[in-house]
CSV table of C-alpha atoms and ligand atoms in Angstrom, one decimal:
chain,number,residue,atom,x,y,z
A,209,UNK,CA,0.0,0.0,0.0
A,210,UNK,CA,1.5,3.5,-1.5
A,211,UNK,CA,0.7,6.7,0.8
A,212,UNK,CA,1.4,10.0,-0.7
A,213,UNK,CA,2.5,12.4,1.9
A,214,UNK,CA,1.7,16.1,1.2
A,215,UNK,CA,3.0,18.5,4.0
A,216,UNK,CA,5.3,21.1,4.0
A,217,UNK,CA,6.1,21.3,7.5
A,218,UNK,CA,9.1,19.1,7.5
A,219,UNK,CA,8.8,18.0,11.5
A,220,UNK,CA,5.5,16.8,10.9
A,221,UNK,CA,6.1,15.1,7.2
A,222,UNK,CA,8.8,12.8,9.1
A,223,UNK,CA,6.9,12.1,12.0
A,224,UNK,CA,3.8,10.8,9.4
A,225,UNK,CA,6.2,8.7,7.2
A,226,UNK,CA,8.2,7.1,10.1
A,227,UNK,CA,4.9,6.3,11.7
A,228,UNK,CA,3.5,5.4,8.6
A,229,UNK,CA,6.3,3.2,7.6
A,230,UNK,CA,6.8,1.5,10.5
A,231,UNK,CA,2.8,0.4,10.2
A,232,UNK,CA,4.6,-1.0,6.2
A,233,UNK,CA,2.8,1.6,4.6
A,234,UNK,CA,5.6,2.7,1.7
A,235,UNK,CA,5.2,6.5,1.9
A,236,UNK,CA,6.4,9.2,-0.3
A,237,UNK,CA,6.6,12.6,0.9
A,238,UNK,CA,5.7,16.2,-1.0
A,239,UNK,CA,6.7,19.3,0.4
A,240,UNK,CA,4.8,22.2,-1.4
A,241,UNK,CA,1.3,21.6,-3.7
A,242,UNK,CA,3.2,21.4,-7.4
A,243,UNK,CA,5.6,18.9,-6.3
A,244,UNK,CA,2.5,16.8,-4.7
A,245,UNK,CA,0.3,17.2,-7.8
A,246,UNK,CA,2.9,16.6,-10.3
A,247,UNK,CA,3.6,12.8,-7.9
A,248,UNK,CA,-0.2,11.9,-7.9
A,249,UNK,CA,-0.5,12.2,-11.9
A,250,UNK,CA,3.2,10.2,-12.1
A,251,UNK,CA,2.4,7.5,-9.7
A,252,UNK,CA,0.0,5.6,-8.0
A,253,UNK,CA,-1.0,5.7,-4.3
A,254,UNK,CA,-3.9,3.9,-2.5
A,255,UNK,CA,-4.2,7.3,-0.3
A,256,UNK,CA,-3.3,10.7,-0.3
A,257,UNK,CA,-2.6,12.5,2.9
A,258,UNK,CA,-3.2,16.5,2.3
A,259,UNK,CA,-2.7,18.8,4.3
A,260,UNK,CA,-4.4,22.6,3.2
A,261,UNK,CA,-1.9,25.1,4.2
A,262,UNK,CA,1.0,24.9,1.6
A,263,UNK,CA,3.0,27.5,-0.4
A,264,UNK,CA,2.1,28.2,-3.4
A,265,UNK,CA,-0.6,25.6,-4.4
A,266,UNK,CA,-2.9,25.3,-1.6
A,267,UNK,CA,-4.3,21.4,-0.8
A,268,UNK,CA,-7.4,22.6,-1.8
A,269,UNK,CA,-6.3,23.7,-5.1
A,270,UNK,CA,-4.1,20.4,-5.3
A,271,UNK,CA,-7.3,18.6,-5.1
A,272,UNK,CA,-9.8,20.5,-6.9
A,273,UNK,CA,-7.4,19.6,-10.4
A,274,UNK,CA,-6.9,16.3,-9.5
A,275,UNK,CA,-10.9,15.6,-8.7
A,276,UNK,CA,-10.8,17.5,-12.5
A,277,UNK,CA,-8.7,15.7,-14.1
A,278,UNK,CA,-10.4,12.2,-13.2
A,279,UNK,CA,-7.7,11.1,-10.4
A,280,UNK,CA,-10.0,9.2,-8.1
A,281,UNK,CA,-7.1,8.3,-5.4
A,282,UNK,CA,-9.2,8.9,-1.6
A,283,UNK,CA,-8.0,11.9,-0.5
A,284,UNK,CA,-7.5,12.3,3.7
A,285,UNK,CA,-7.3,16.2,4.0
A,286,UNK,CA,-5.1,17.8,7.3
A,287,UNK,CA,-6.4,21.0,8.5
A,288,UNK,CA,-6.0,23.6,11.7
A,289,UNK,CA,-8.5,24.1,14.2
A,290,UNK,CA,-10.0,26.9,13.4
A,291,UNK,CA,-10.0,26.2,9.9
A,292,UNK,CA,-13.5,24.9,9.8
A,293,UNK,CA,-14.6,26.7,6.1
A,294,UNK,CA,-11.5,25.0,4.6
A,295,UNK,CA,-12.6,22.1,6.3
A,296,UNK,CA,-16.3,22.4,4.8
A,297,UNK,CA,-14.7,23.8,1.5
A,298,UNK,CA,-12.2,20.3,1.3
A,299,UNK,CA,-15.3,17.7,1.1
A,300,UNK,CA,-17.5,19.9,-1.4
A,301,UNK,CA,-14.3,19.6,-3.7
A,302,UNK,CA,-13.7,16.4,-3.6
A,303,UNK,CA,-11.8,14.6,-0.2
A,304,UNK,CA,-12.6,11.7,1.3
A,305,UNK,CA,-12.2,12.8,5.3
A,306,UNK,CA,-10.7,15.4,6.6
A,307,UNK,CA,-8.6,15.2,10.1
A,308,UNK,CA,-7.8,18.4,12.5
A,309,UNK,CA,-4.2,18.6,13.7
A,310,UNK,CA,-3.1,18.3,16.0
A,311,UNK,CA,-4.3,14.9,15.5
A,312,UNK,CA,-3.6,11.8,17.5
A,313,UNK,CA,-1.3,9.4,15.1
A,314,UNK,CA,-3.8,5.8,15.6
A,315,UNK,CA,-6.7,8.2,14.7
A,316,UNK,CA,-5.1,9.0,11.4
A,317,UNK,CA,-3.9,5.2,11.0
A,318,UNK,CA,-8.1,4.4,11.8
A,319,UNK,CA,-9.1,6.9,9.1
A,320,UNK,CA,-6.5,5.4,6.5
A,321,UNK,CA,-8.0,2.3,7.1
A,322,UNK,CA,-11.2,3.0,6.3
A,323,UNK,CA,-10.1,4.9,3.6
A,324,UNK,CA,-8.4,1.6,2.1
A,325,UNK,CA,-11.5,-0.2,2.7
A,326,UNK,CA,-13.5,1.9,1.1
A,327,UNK,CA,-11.3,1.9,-2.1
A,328,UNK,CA,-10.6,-2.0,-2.2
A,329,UNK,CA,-14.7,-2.2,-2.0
A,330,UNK,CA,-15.5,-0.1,-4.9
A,331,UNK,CA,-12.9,-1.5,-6.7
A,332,UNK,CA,-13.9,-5.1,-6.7
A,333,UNK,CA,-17.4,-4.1,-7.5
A,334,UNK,CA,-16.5,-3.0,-11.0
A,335,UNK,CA,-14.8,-4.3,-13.6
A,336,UNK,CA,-13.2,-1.8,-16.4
A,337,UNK,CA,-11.4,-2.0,-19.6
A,338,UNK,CA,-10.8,0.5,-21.7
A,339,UNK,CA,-14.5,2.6,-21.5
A,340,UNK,CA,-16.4,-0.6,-21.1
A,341,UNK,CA,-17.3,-0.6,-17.4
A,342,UNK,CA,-19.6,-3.3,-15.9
A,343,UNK,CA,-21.1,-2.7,-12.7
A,344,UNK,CA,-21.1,-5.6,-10.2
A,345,UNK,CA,-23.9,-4.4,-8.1
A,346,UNK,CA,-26.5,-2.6,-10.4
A,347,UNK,CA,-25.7,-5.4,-13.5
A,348,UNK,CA,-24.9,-2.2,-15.6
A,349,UNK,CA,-22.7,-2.2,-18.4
A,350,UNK,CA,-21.5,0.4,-20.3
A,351,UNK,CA,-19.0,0.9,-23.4
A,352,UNK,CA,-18.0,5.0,-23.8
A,353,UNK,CA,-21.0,5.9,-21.2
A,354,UNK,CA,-23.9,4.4,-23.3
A,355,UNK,CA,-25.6,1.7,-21.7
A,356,UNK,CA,-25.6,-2.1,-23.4
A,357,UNK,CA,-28.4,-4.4,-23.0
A,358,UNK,CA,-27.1,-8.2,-22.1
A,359,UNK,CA,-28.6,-11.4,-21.6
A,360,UNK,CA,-27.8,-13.3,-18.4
A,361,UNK,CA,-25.1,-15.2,-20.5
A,362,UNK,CA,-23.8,-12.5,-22.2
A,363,UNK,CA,-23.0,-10.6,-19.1
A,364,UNK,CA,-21.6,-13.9,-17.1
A,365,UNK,CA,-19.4,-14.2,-20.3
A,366,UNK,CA,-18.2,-11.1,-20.1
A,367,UNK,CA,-17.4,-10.8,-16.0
A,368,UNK,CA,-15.5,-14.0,-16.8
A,369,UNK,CA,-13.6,-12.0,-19.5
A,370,UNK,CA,-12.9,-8.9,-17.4
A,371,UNK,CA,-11.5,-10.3,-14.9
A,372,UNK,CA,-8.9,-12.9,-17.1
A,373,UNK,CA,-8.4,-9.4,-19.5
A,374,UNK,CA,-5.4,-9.7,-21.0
A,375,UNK,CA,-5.2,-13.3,-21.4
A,376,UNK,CA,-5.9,-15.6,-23.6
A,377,UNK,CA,-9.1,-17.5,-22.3
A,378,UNK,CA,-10.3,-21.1,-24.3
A,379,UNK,CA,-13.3,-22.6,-25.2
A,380,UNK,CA,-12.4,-25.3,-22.7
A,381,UNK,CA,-12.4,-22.4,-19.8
A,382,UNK,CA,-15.2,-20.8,-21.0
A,383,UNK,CA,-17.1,-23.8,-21.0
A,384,UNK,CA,-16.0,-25.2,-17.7
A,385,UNK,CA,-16.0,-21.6,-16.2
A,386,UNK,CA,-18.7,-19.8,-17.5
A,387,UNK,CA,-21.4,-22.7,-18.7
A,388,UNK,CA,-20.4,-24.8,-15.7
A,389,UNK,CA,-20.1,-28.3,-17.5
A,390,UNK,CA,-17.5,-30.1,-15.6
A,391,UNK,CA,-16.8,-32.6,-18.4
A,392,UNK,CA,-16.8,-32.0,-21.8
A,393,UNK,CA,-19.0,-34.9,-23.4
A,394,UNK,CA,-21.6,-32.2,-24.8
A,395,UNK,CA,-18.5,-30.0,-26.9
A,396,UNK,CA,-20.1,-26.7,-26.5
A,397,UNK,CA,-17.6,-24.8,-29.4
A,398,UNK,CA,-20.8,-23.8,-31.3
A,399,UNK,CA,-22.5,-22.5,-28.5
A,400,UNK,CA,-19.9,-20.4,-27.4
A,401,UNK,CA,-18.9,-19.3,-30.4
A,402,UNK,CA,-22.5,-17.6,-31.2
A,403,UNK,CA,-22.6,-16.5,-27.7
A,404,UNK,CA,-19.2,-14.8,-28.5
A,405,UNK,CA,-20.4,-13.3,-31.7
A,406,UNK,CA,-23.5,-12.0,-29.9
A,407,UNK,CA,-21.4,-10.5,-27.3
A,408,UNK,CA,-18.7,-8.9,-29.6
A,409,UNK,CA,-21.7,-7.5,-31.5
A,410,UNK,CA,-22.8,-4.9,-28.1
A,411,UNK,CA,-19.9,-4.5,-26.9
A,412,UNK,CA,-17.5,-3.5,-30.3
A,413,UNK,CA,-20.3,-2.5,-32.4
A,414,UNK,CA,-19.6,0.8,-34.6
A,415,UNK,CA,-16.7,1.7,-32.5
A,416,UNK,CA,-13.1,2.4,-33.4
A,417,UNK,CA,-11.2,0.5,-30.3
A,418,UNK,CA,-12.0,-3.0,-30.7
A,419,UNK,CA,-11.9,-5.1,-27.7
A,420,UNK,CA,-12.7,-8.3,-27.7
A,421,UNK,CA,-10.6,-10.9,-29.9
A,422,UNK,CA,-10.4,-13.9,-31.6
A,423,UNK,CA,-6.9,-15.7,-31.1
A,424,UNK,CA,-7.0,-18.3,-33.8
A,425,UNK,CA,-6.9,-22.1,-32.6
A,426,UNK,CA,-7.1,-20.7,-28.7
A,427,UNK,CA,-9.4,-18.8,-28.1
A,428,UNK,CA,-10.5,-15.7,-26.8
A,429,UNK,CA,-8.8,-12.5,-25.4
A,430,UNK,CA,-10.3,-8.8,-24.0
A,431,UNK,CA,-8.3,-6.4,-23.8
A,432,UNK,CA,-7.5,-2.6,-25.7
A,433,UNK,CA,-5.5,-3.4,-29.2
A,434,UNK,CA,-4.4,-6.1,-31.3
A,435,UNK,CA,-3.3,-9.3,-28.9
B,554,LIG,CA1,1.3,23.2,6.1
C-alpha cells in the first residue's frame, strides 16, 4: 500500500512517514502543492494524505485539479483548528475525510484504514477495460458511457472475460468456467462461439477501439488493441 504524503512542514512530514512506515505503509513525501500534484499524476498511491496550508498551491487547489482531471485516489485532507470553512470547502471539492491537527497518530492510521476499505470495496465491485465498465452491483454495463443491453449469459461471459483481460481465455475455460459443465462430453464450441459473436456484436459494435478478440486455434482475449 502506497501513501502520498503532502505536507510542507518538515517535523511533521517525518513524523507521518516514520509512523507510517513502521505500520509498512511505503510513503512518499511532497513538500509544497506542485511537487505533490505533479507525484499523484506520475504514480500511483492507495491514499493521499493533504494537508491545506501549503506554499504556493494550496491542498485545496491540489485537489480541486486532480478531482478535474479524473484522479480518483481517496484523498484524507489535514487541516488547523480553526479552519472549519477549509474544512467544509475540502469535502465539497472532492476529499474523502478530513482530520484536525493536531491529531492523535492511531486516529489517522483508523481513518487510512477505512479509507483503504473503502477503495478496495468499490474496486472489486466493478470491472473496467478501456471505456467498457460493468457494474457488479447494479448489473450495468457500459461501453463509452452508453448503456448495453445483455442477456444473463452475455454478461456472465463477459465478467468471466474482465477479470482474465489480458489473457488468452479457451473454449475449454469458457465452458468449464462460465457454462459450468465439468466434463466435456456435450462440446459446446458452437455455443460459445455464437454467444461470443453476440457478445462482440454490443460490446465493439460501430466503435473504433476493438476489444474483444479472436486468437485463432485458442481462443479468446479482451483487452485494448491487437493481442
Ligand atoms: Ca502546512
Amino acid at each position: 500500500m502506497r501513501i502520498l504524503v503532502v505536507e510542507d512542514e518538515r517535523k511533521v512530514a517525518r513524523a507521518l512517514k516514520e509512523g507510517l512506515e513502521a505500520e509498512g505503509y511505503q510513503v512518499v513525501v511532497a513538500e509544497s502543492g506542485e511537487e505533490g500534484f505533479f507525484l499523484s499524476h506520475q504514480e500511483t498511491f492507495d491514499v493521499i494524505v493533504l494537508d491545506l496550508m501549503l506554499p504556493g498551491r494550496s491542498g485545496t487547489e491540489v485537489l480541486e485539479t486532480l478531482r478535474r482531471r479524473g484522479v480518483q485516489t481517496p484523498v484524507l485532507i489535514l487541516t488547523a483548528r480553526d479552519a472549519v470553512e477549509d474544512r467544509v470547502q475540502g469535502l465539497d471539492t472532492g476529499a474523502d475525510d478530513y482530520l484536525v491537527k493536531p491529531f492523535a497518530f492511531p486516529e489517522l492510521l483508523a481513518r487510512i484504514r477505512a479509507l483503504l476499505r473503502r477503495g478496495r470495496q468499490d474496486q472489486a465491485l466493478r470491472l473496467k477495460v478501456s471505456d467498457l465498465e460493468m457494474d457488479l452491483v447494479t448489473r450495468r454495463v457500459t461501453r463509452g458511457g452508453s448503456q448495453l443491453e445483455l442477456t444473463a449469459r452475455e454478461f456472465g461471459l463477459l465478467e468471466y472475460l474482465l477479470r482474465h483481460q489480458r489473457q488468452v481465455v479457451s473454449r475449454e475455460m469458457l465452458a468449464r468456467d462460465v457454462w459450468q459443465e465439468a466434463s466435456r462430453a456435450t462440446p459446446l464450441d458452437n455455443v460459445i462461439d455464437v454467444h461470443m459473436a453476440r457478445l462482440r456484436k454490443k460490446i465493439d459494435a460501430d466503435l473504433g477501439v476493438k476489444l474483444l478478440h479472436t486468437v485463432r486455434g485458442v481462443g479468446f482475449v479482451l483487452q485494448e488493441g491487437e493481442p
